[in-house]
């Protein structure tokens, strides 16, 4: 007889930024922050009442590489210059359940990125008290209106309509972010204040990179190498065939060159 499983979705959120004026081993220093959040069936963020504490297992070069965080959203803040793979261990309120171990790639390719994970529990092994933590009353972080509601049917309907509208808007944005249609769609949907001020929108530029074919990508890499300075974060892994660029560290001139290069190749 197949076992009944309980699935809980969570995400690891990473934010990082360059520390101006600080370098180590020729690379700019970074401040980075990580946290964990639950995700309900509607894609909304929720708390993690069933998690007791989290351990982040950092690179061995850090002082005290194992960091214990006991308060939701289990935020860890650090500073460093290098990317590395790490482990995140989640310990649960029910001590009889072994900790979940997540693999996480700490990288500097984006200033903000979210990685989804799925936790699985065997229903037969879950105690009633822990089951209540896994399935708390329907409430999520973004549903702030409930604390101000007078519980009237009118307010309840209004809040429901508002939540549905927000969900639709978030879904629309997600579809737009995943879209790989032609550049005419990008140019109309992704125009930002930076572009209006004559600056390159690095988020849109990154999307353009993803649409280039292999030959164009090689040409783009040559462009970056030809214009590389000591202030830029450019990392090449020949064995893995990977080339990492932090667009934030590139100057406006090079960003504009890359923008025009991508636009010309994609419109050809």
PDB file of C-alpha atoms in Angstrom:
ATOM      1  CA  UNK A   1       0.000   0.000   0.000  1.00  0.00           C
ATOM      2  CA  UNK A   2       1.529   3.355  -0.996  1.00  0.00           C
ATOM      3  CA  UNK A   3       2.477   5.732   1.792  1.00  0.00           C
ATOM      4  CA  UNK A   4       0.615   9.002   2.124  1.00  0.00           C
ATOM      5  CA  UNK A   5       2.959  11.950   1.876  1.00  0.00           C
ATOM      6  CA  UNK A   6       2.627  15.554   2.982  1.00  0.00           C
ATOM      7  CA  UNK A   7       4.392  18.135   0.814  1.00  0.00           C
ATOM      8  CA  UNK A   8       5.392  21.605   2.019  1.00  0.00           C
ATOM      9  CA  UNK A   9       6.848  24.161  -0.374  1.00  0.00           C
ATOM     10  CA  UNK A  10       9.505  26.575   0.838  1.00  0.00           C
ATOM     11  CA  UNK A  11      11.966  28.956  -0.802  1.00  0.00           C
ATOM     12  CA  UNK A  12      15.480  30.144  -0.034  1.00  0.00           C
ATOM     13  CA  UNK A  13      15.827  33.881  -0.652  1.00  0.00           C
ATOM     14  CA  UNK A  14      19.231  35.427  -1.312  1.00  0.00           C
ATOM     15  CA  UNK A  15      20.087  39.134  -1.584  1.00  0.00           C
ATOM     16  CA  UNK A  16      23.591  40.456  -2.227  1.00  0.00           C
ATOM     17  CA  UNK A  17      25.259  43.765  -3.025  1.00  0.00           C
ATOM     18  CA  UNK A  18      28.784  45.067  -3.555  1.00  0.00           C
ATOM     19  CA  UNK A  19      30.491  46.841  -0.652  1.00  0.00           C
ATOM     20  CA  UNK A  20      31.963  49.909  -2.309  1.00  0.00           C
ATOM     21  CA  UNK A  21      35.666  50.476  -1.817  1.00  0.00           C
ATOM     22  CA  UNK A  22      36.397  47.022  -0.384  1.00  0.00           C
ATOM     23  CA  UNK A  23      38.235  44.247  -2.224  1.00  0.00           C
ATOM     24  CA  UNK A  24      39.905  40.966  -1.392  1.00  0.00           C
ATOM     25  CA  UNK A  25      42.046  38.821  -3.711  1.00  0.00           C
ATOM     26  CA  UNK A  26      41.167  41.285  -6.459  1.00  0.00           C
ATOM     27  CA  UNK A  27      37.409  40.746  -6.114  1.00  0.00           C
ATOM     28  CA  UNK A  28      34.868  43.203  -4.683  1.00  0.00           C
ATOM     29  CA  UNK A  29      33.531  42.381  -1.229  1.00  0.00           C
ATOM     30  CA  UNK A  30      29.830  41.562  -0.987  1.00  0.00           C
ATOM     31  CA  UNK A  31      27.227  41.799   1.704  1.00  0.00           C
ATOM     32  CA  UNK A  32      24.789  38.918   1.365  1.00  0.00           C
ATOM     33  CA  UNK A  33      21.673  37.881   3.222  1.00  0.00           C
ATOM     34  CA  UNK A  34      19.720  34.646   3.168  1.00  0.00           C
ATOM     35  CA  UNK A  35      16.320  33.740   4.608  1.00  0.00           C
ATOM     36  CA  UNK A  36      13.674  31.024   4.321  1.00  0.00           C
ATOM     37  CA  UNK A  37       9.920  31.339   3.781  1.00  0.00           C
ATOM     38  CA  UNK A  38       7.064  28.943   3.254  1.00  0.00           C
ATOM     39  CA  UNK A  39       4.880  29.042   0.145  1.00  0.00           C
ATOM     40  CA  UNK A  40       1.222  28.051   0.295  1.00  0.00           C
ATOM     41  CA  UNK A  41      -0.919  26.467  -2.419  1.00  0.00           C
ATOM     42  CA  UNK A  42      -1.770  29.927  -3.825  1.00  0.00           C
ATOM     43  CA  UNK A  43       1.894  30.863  -4.198  1.00  0.00           C
ATOM     44  CA  UNK A  44       1.717  33.264  -1.256  1.00  0.00           C
ATOM     45  CA  UNK A  45       4.404  33.484   1.408  1.00  0.00           C
ATOM     46  CA  UNK A  46       3.659  31.892   4.776  1.00  0.00           C
ATOM     47  CA  UNK A  47       5.498  31.276   8.030  1.00  0.00           C
ATOM     48  CA  UNK A  48       7.268  28.041   8.975  1.00  0.00           C
ATOM     49  CA  UNK A  49       5.806  27.141  12.392  1.00  0.00           C
ATOM     50  CA  UNK A  50       6.982  23.540  12.081  1.00  0.00           C
ATOM     51  CA  UNK A  51      10.678  24.525  11.792  1.00  0.00           C
ATOM     52  CA  UNK A  52      12.500  24.802  15.121  1.00  0.00           C
ATOM     53  CA  UNK A  53      15.795  26.224  13.887  1.00  0.00           C
ATOM     54  CA  UNK A  54      18.081  26.341  10.847  1.00  0.00           C
ATOM     55  CA  UNK A  55      21.788  25.683  10.445  1.00  0.00           C
ATOM     56  CA  UNK A  56      23.721  27.243   7.579  1.00  0.00           C
ATOM     57  CA  UNK A  57      26.893  25.319   6.734  1.00  0.00           C
ATOM     58  CA  UNK A  58      29.232  27.877   5.164  1.00  0.00           C
ATOM     59  CA  UNK A  59      32.583  27.500   3.452  1.00  0.00           C
ATOM     60  CA  UNK A  60      35.307  26.308   5.830  1.00  0.00           C
ATOM     61  CA  UNK A  61      37.186  29.603   5.437  1.00  0.00           C
ATOM     62  CA  UNK A  62      34.509  31.423   7.469  1.00  0.00           C
ATOM     63  CA  UNK A  63      34.867  31.851  11.204  1.00  0.00           C
ATOM     64  CA  UNK A  64      32.371  29.466  12.799  1.00  0.00           C
ATOM     65  CA  UNK A  65      31.212  28.010   9.461  1.00  0.00           C
ATOM     66  CA  UNK A  66      28.124  26.408  11.033  1.00  0.00           C
ATOM     67  CA  UNK A  67      25.619  29.136  11.939  1.00  0.00           C
ATOM     68  CA  UNK A  68      22.467  28.411  13.932  1.00  0.00           C
ATOM     69  CA  UNK A  69      19.433  30.705  13.474  1.00  0.00           C
ATOM     70  CA  UNK A  70      16.350  30.191  15.646  1.00  0.00           C
ATOM     71  CA  UNK A  71      13.964  32.982  14.626  1.00  0.00           C
ATOM     72  CA  UNK A  72      11.768  33.101  11.511  1.00  0.00           C
ATOM     73  CA  UNK A  73      12.494  33.938   8.692  1.00  0.00           C
ATOM     74  CA  UNK A  74      15.837  32.432   9.755  1.00  0.00           C
ATOM     75  CA  UNK A  75      17.900  35.253   8.296  1.00  0.00           C
ATOM     76  CA  UNK A  76      21.667  35.019   8.044  1.00  0.00           C
ATOM     77  CA  UNK A  77      23.790  38.007   7.025  1.00  0.00           C
ATOM     78  CA  UNK A  78      27.462  37.795   6.115  1.00  0.00           C
ATOM     79  CA  UNK A  79      30.161  39.406   4.027  1.00  0.00           C
ATOM     80  CA  UNK A  80      32.652  37.836   1.621  1.00  0.00           C
ATOM     81  CA  UNK A  81      34.153  37.929  -1.851  1.00  0.00           C
ATOM     82  CA  UNK A  82      33.642  34.413  -3.208  1.00  0.00           C
ATOM     83  CA  UNK A  83      30.830  32.185  -4.422  1.00  0.00           C
ATOM     84  CA  UNK A  84      30.429  28.705  -2.921  1.00  0.00           C
ATOM     85  CA  UNK A  85      28.075  25.761  -2.457  1.00  0.00           C
ATOM     86  CA  UNK A  86      26.571  25.373   0.992  1.00  0.00           C
ATOM     87  CA  UNK A  87      24.198  23.226   3.007  1.00  0.00           C
ATOM     88  CA  UNK A  88      21.102  24.434   4.836  1.00  0.00           C
ATOM     89  CA  UNK A  89      19.782  22.110   7.538  1.00  0.00           C
ATOM     90  CA  UNK A  90      16.206  22.503   8.796  1.00  0.00           C
ATOM     91  CA  UNK A  91      15.450  21.067  12.245  1.00  0.00           C
ATOM     92  CA  UNK A  92      11.797  20.478  13.056  1.00  0.00           C
ATOM     93  CA  UNK A  93       9.690  21.000  16.185  1.00  0.00           C
ATOM     94  CA  UNK A  94       9.126  17.232  16.269  1.00  0.00           C
ATOM     95  CA  UNK A  95      12.586  15.951  17.205  1.00  0.00           C
ATOM     96  CA  UNK A  96      11.778  12.446  15.970  1.00  0.00           C
ATOM     97  CA  UNK A  97      11.789  13.729  12.382  1.00  0.00           C
ATOM     98  CA  UNK A  98      15.321  13.928  10.941  1.00  0.00           C
ATOM     99  CA  UNK A  99      16.477  17.326   9.671  1.00  0.00           C
ATOM    100  CA  UNK A 100      15.997  18.233   6.021  1.00  0.00           C
ATOM    101  CA  UNK A 101      19.166  19.194   4.147  1.00  0.00           C
ATOM    102  CA  UNK A 102      19.024  21.677   1.267  1.00  0.00           C
ATOM    103  CA  UNK A 103      21.835  22.312  -1.228  1.00  0.00           C
ATOM    104  CA  UNK A 104      22.281  25.991  -2.035  1.00  0.00           C
ATOM    105  CA  UNK A 105      24.501  27.746  -4.572  1.00  0.00           C
ATOM    106  CA  UNK A 106      25.541  31.123  -3.189  1.00  0.00           C
ATOM    107  CA  UNK A 107      26.412  33.119  -6.292  1.00  0.00           C
ATOM    108  CA  UNK A 108      26.664  36.738  -7.360  1.00  0.00           C
ATOM    109  CA  UNK A 109      24.947  36.575 -10.738  1.00  0.00           C
ATOM    110  CA  UNK A 110      21.848  38.422  -9.446  1.00  0.00           C
ATOM    111  CA  UNK A 111      21.295  40.841  -6.585  1.00  0.00           C
ATOM    112  CA  UNK A 112      18.141  38.926  -5.612  1.00  0.00           C
ATOM    113  CA  UNK A 113      17.129  35.356  -6.356  1.00  0.00           C
ATOM    114  CA  UNK A 114      14.725  32.805  -4.894  1.00  0.00           C
ATOM    115  CA  UNK A 115      15.185  29.029  -5.076  1.00  0.00           C
ATOM    116  CA  UNK A 116      12.158  26.759  -4.446  1.00  0.00           C
ATOM    117  CA  UNK A 117      12.391  23.518  -2.492  1.00  0.00           C
ATOM    118  CA  UNK A 118       9.902  20.844  -1.495  1.00  0.00           C
ATOM    119  CA  UNK A 119       9.814  19.137   1.917  1.00  0.00           C
ATOM    120  CA  UNK A 120       8.153  15.747   2.176  1.00  0.00           C
ATOM    121  CA  UNK A 121       6.796  14.113   5.329  1.00  0.00           C
ATOM    122  CA  UNK A 122       5.384  10.615   5.715  1.00  0.00           C
ATOM    123  CA  UNK A 123       1.906  11.086   7.150  1.00  0.00           C
ATOM    124  CA  UNK A 124       2.149   7.827   9.108  1.00  0.00           C
ATOM    125  CA  UNK A 125       5.178   9.189  10.993  1.00  0.00           C
ATOM    126  CA  UNK A 126       3.692  12.594  11.802  1.00  0.00           C
ATOM    127  CA  UNK A 127       2.276  13.162  15.279  1.00  0.00           C
ATOM    128  CA  UNK A 128      -1.037  14.986  15.697  1.00  0.00           C
ATOM    129  CA  UNK A 129       0.657  17.992  17.338  1.00  0.00           C
ATOM    130  CA  UNK A 130       3.128  18.307  14.465  1.00  0.00           C
ATOM    131  CA  UNK A 131       0.335  17.876  11.922  1.00  0.00           C
ATOM    132  CA  UNK A 132      -1.291  21.013  13.323  1.00  0.00           C
ATOM    133  CA  UNK A 133       1.936  22.911  12.695  1.00  0.00           C
ATOM    134  CA  UNK A 134       2.120  21.611   9.140  1.00  0.00           C
ATOM    135  CA  UNK A 135      -1.477  22.641   8.469  1.00  0.00           C
ATOM    136  CA  UNK A 136      -2.178  25.790  10.509  1.00  0.00           C
ATOM    137  CA  UNK A 137      -5.346  27.889  10.024  1.00  0.00           C
ATOM    138  CA  UNK A 138      -5.411  29.588   6.626  1.00  0.00           C
ATOM    139  CA  UNK A 139      -3.361  32.723   7.134  1.00  0.00           C
ATOM    140  CA  UNK A 140      -0.325  34.075   5.335  1.00  0.00           C
ATOM    141  CA  UNK A 141       2.229  36.830   5.684  1.00  0.00           C
ATOM    142  CA  UNK A 142       0.794  39.095   3.020  1.00  0.00           C
ATOM    143  CA  UNK A 143      -2.761  38.926   4.350  1.00  0.00           C
ATOM    144  CA  UNK A 144      -2.414  41.950   6.637  1.00  0.00           C
ATOM    145  CA  UNK A 145      -6.012  43.085   6.229  1.00  0.00           C
ATOM    146  CA  UNK A 146      -7.341  40.359   8.511  1.00  0.00           C
ATOM    147  CA  UNK A 147      -6.027  42.022  11.679  1.00  0.00           C
ATOM    148  CA  UNK A 148      -7.999  45.163  10.925  1.00  0.00           C
ATOM    149  CA  UNK A 149     -11.185  43.470   9.742  1.00  0.00           C
ATOM    150  CA  UNK A 150     -14.415  43.815  11.741  1.00  0.00           C
ATOM    151  CA  UNK A 151     -15.405  40.362  10.441  1.00  0.00           C
ATOM    152  CA  UNK A 152     -18.375  41.775   8.568  1.00  0.00           C
ATOM    153  CA  UNK A 153     -19.468  40.028   5.392  1.00  0.00           C
ATOM    154  CA  UNK A 154     -18.864  43.204   3.386  1.00  0.00           C
ATOM    155  CA  UNK A 155     -15.246  43.538   4.552  1.00  0.00           C
ATOM    156  CA  UNK A 156     -14.655  39.827   4.046  1.00  0.00           C
ATOM    157  CA  UNK A 157     -15.832  40.005   0.442  1.00  0.00           C
ATOM    158  CA  UNK A 158     -13.741  43.120  -0.202  1.00  0.00           C
ATOM    159  CA  UNK A 159     -10.617  41.471   1.196  1.00  0.00           C
ATOM    160  CA  UNK A 160     -11.263  38.369  -0.879  1.00  0.00           C
ATOM    161  CA  UNK A 161     -11.575  40.449  -4.060  1.00  0.00           C
ATOM    162  CA  UNK A 162      -8.379  42.283  -3.203  1.00  0.00           C
ATOM    163  CA  UNK A 163      -6.453  39.043  -2.628  1.00  0.00           C
ATOM    164  CA  UNK A 164      -7.749  37.597  -5.892  1.00  0.00           C
ATOM    165  CA  UNK A 165      -6.673  40.730  -7.757  1.00  0.00           C
ATOM    166  CA  UNK A 166      -3.191  40.546  -6.210  1.00  0.00           C
ATOM    167  CA  UNK A 167      -2.883  36.882  -7.115  1.00  0.00           C
ATOM    168  CA  UNK A 168      -3.863  37.601 -10.718  1.00  0.00           C
ATOM    169  CA  UNK A 169      -1.364  40.456 -10.922  1.00  0.00           C
ATOM    170  CA  UNK A 170       1.437  38.300  -9.465  1.00  0.00           C
ATOM    171  CA  UNK A 171       0.601  35.503 -11.878  1.00  0.00           C
ATOM    172  CA  UNK A 172       0.662  37.974 -14.780  1.00  0.00           C
ATOM    173  CA  UNK A 173       4.087  39.260 -13.720  1.00  0.00           C
ATOM    174  CA  UNK A 174       5.414  35.725 -13.403  1.00  0.00           C
ATOM    175  CA  UNK A 175       4.239  34.911 -16.913  1.00  0.00           C
ATOM    176  CA  UNK A 176       5.882  38.062 -18.255  1.00  0.00           C
ATOM    177  CA  UNK A 177       9.157  37.229 -16.468  1.00  0.00           C
ATOM    178  CA  UNK A 178       9.186  33.731 -17.970  1.00  0.00           C
ATOM    179  CA  UNK A 179       8.205  34.883 -21.422  1.00  0.00           C
ATOM    180  CA  UNK A 180      10.717  34.289 -24.194  1.00  0.00           C
ATOM    181  CA  UNK A 181       8.832  36.073 -26.933  1.00  0.00           C
ATOM    182  CA  UNK A 182      10.439  38.521 -29.330  1.00  0.00           C
ATOM    183  CA  UNK A 183      12.187  41.714 -28.239  1.00  0.00           C
ATOM    184  CA  UNK A 184       9.268  43.917 -29.209  1.00  0.00           C
ATOM    185  CA  UNK A 185       7.427  42.491 -26.227  1.00  0.00           C
ATOM    186  CA  UNK A 186      10.400  43.124 -23.961  1.00  0.00           C
ATOM    187  CA  UNK A 187      10.779  46.693 -25.106  1.00  0.00           C
ATOM    188  CA  UNK A 188       7.187  47.541 -24.281  1.00  0.00           C
ATOM    189  CA  UNK A 189       6.819  45.569 -21.040  1.00  0.00           C
ATOM    190  CA  UNK A 190      10.226  46.100 -19.425  1.00  0.00           C
ATOM    191  CA  UNK A 191      10.890  49.814 -19.869  1.00  0.00           C
ATOM    192  CA  UNK A 192      12.129  51.171 -16.546  1.00  0.00           C
ATOM    193  CA  UNK A 193      13.062  54.473 -15.010  1.00  0.00           C
ATOM    194  CA  UNK A 194      16.748  53.657 -15.655  1.00  0.00           C
ATOM    195  CA  UNK A 195      16.090  53.334 -19.392  1.00  0.00           C
ATOM    196  CA  UNK A 196      14.156  56.588 -19.450  1.00  0.00           C
ATOM    197  CA  UNK A 197      17.209  58.221 -17.864  1.00  0.00           C
ATOM    198  CA  UNK A 198      19.502  56.773 -20.527  1.00  0.00           C
ATOM    199  CA  UNK A 199      20.800  53.925 -18.372  1.00  0.00           C
ATOM    200  CA  UNK A 200      20.723  50.224 -19.194  1.00  0.00           C
ATOM    201  CA  UNK A 201      18.249  48.073 -17.279  1.00  0.00           C
ATOM    202  CA  UNK A 202      20.507  45.190 -16.235  1.00  0.00           C
ATOM    203  CA  UNK A 203      17.561  42.878 -15.541  1.00  0.00           C
ATOM    204  CA  UNK A 204      16.321  43.230 -19.126  1.00  0.00           C
ATOM    205  CA  UNK A 205      19.887  42.908 -20.414  1.00  0.00           C
ATOM    206  CA  UNK A 206      20.239  39.608 -18.547  1.00  0.00           C
ATOM    207  CA  UNK A 207      17.069  38.369 -20.287  1.00  0.00           C
ATOM    208  CA  UNK A 208      18.580  39.305 -23.637  1.00  0.00           C
ATOM    209  CA  UNK A 209      21.688  37.253 -22.818  1.00  0.00           C
ATOM    210  CA  UNK A 210      19.487  34.188 -22.369  1.00  0.00           C
ATOM    211  CA  UNK A 211      18.046  34.541 -25.883  1.00  0.00           C
ATOM    212  CA  UNK A 212      21.390  34.651 -27.693  1.00  0.00           C
ATOM    213  CA  UNK A 213      22.618  31.586 -29.543  1.00  0.00           C
ATOM    214  CA  UNK A 214      25.973  29.950 -28.761  1.00  0.00           C
ATOM    215  CA  UNK A 215      27.982  31.879 -31.393  1.00  0.00           C
ATOM    216  CA  UNK A 216      26.596  35.226 -30.258  1.00  0.00           C
ATOM    217  CA  UNK A 217      27.360  34.367 -26.637  1.00  0.00           C
ATOM    218  CA  UNK A 218      30.984  33.695 -27.566  1.00  0.00           C
ATOM    219  CA  UNK A 219      31.162  37.101 -29.254  1.00  0.00           C
ATOM    220  CA  UNK A 220      29.631  38.704 -26.179  1.00  0.00           C
ATOM    221  CA  UNK A 221      32.261  37.076 -23.936  1.00  0.00           C
ATOM    222  CA  UNK A 222      34.995  38.455 -26.209  1.00  0.00           C
ATOM    223  CA  UNK A 223      33.480  41.924 -25.888  1.00  0.00           C
ATOM    224  CA  UNK A 224      33.507  41.713 -22.095  1.00  0.00           C
ATOM    225  CA  UNK A 225      37.096  40.426 -21.975  1.00  0.00           C
ATOM    226  CA  UNK A 226      38.284  43.153 -24.339  1.00  0.00           C
ATOM    227  CA  UNK A 227      36.834  45.851 -22.097  1.00  0.00           C
ATOM    228  CA  UNK A 228      37.428  44.238 -18.692  1.00  0.00           C
ATOM    229  CA  UNK A 229      38.918  46.342 -15.897  1.00  0.00           C
ATOM    230  CA  UNK A 230      40.045  45.492 -12.366  1.00  0.00           C
ATOM    231  CA  UNK A 231      36.773  46.818 -10.915  1.00  0.00           C
ATOM    232  CA  UNK A 232      34.623  44.329 -12.815  1.00  0.00           C
ATOM    233  CA  UNK A 233      33.569  40.926 -11.497  1.00  0.00           C
ATOM    234  CA  UNK A 234      34.196  38.532 -14.389  1.00  0.00           C
ATOM    235  CA  UNK A 235      34.829  34.859 -13.675  1.00  0.00           C
ATOM    236  CA  UNK A 236      35.538  32.154 -16.243  1.00  0.00           C
ATOM    237  CA  UNK A 237      35.393  28.440 -15.469  1.00  0.00           C
ATOM    238  CA  UNK A 238      36.971  26.786 -18.511  1.00  0.00           C
ATOM    239  CA  UNK A 239      36.428  23.222 -17.321  1.00  0.00           C
ATOM    240  CA  UNK A 240      32.723  23.753 -16.712  1.00  0.00           C
ATOM    241  CA  UNK A 241      32.353  25.954 -19.781  1.00  0.00           C
ATOM    242  CA  UNK A 242      30.820  28.747 -17.670  1.00  0.00           C
ATOM    243  CA  UNK A 243      31.353  32.491 -17.729  1.00  0.00           C
ATOM    244  CA  UNK A 244      29.996  34.615 -14.851  1.00  0.00           C
ATOM    245  CA  UNK A 245      29.515  38.360 -15.057  1.00  0.00           C
ATOM    246  CA  UNK A 246      28.158  40.704 -12.405  1.00  0.00           C
ATOM    247  CA  UNK A 247      26.433  43.362 -14.500  1.00  0.00           C
ATOM    248  CA  UNK A 248      26.435  45.778 -11.565  1.00  0.00           C
ATOM    249  CA  UNK A 249      30.224  46.000 -11.735  1.00  0.00           C
ATOM    250  CA  UNK A 250      30.361  46.881 -15.444  1.00  0.00           C
ATOM    251  CA  UNK A 251      30.603  50.517 -16.398  1.00  0.00           C
ATOM    252  CA  UNK A 252      27.882  52.371 -18.308  1.00  0.00           C
ATOM    253  CA  UNK A 253      29.923  52.350 -21.543  1.00  0.00           C
ATOM    254  CA  UNK A 254      30.317  48.568 -21.573  1.00  0.00           C
ATOM    255  CA  UNK A 255      26.693  48.024 -20.544  1.00  0.00           C
ATOM    256  CA  UNK A 256      25.553  50.179 -23.460  1.00  0.00           C
ATOM    257  CA  UNK A 257      27.849  48.278 -25.818  1.00  0.00           C
ATOM    258  CA  UNK A 258      26.411  44.950 -24.658  1.00  0.00           C
ATOM    259  CA  UNK A 259      22.870  46.293 -24.932  1.00  0.00           C
ATOM    260  CA  UNK A 260      23.345  47.398 -28.543  1.00  0.00           C
ATOM    261  CA  UNK A 261      25.139  44.149 -29.387  1.00  0.00           C
ATOM    262  CA  UNK A 262      22.275  42.005 -28.021  1.00  0.00           C
ATOM    263  CA  UNK A 263      19.594  44.134 -29.650  1.00  0.00           C
ATOM    264  CA  UNK A 264      21.294  43.974 -33.035  1.00  0.00           C
ATOM    265  CA  UNK A 265      21.779  40.190 -32.880  1.00  0.00           C
ATOM    266  CA  UNK A 266      18.254  39.471 -31.693  1.00  0.00           C
ATOM    267  CA  UNK A 267      16.691  41.705 -34.338  1.00  0.00           C
ATOM    268  CA  UNK A 268      18.801  40.216 -37.158  1.00  0.00           C
TER     269      UNK A 268
END
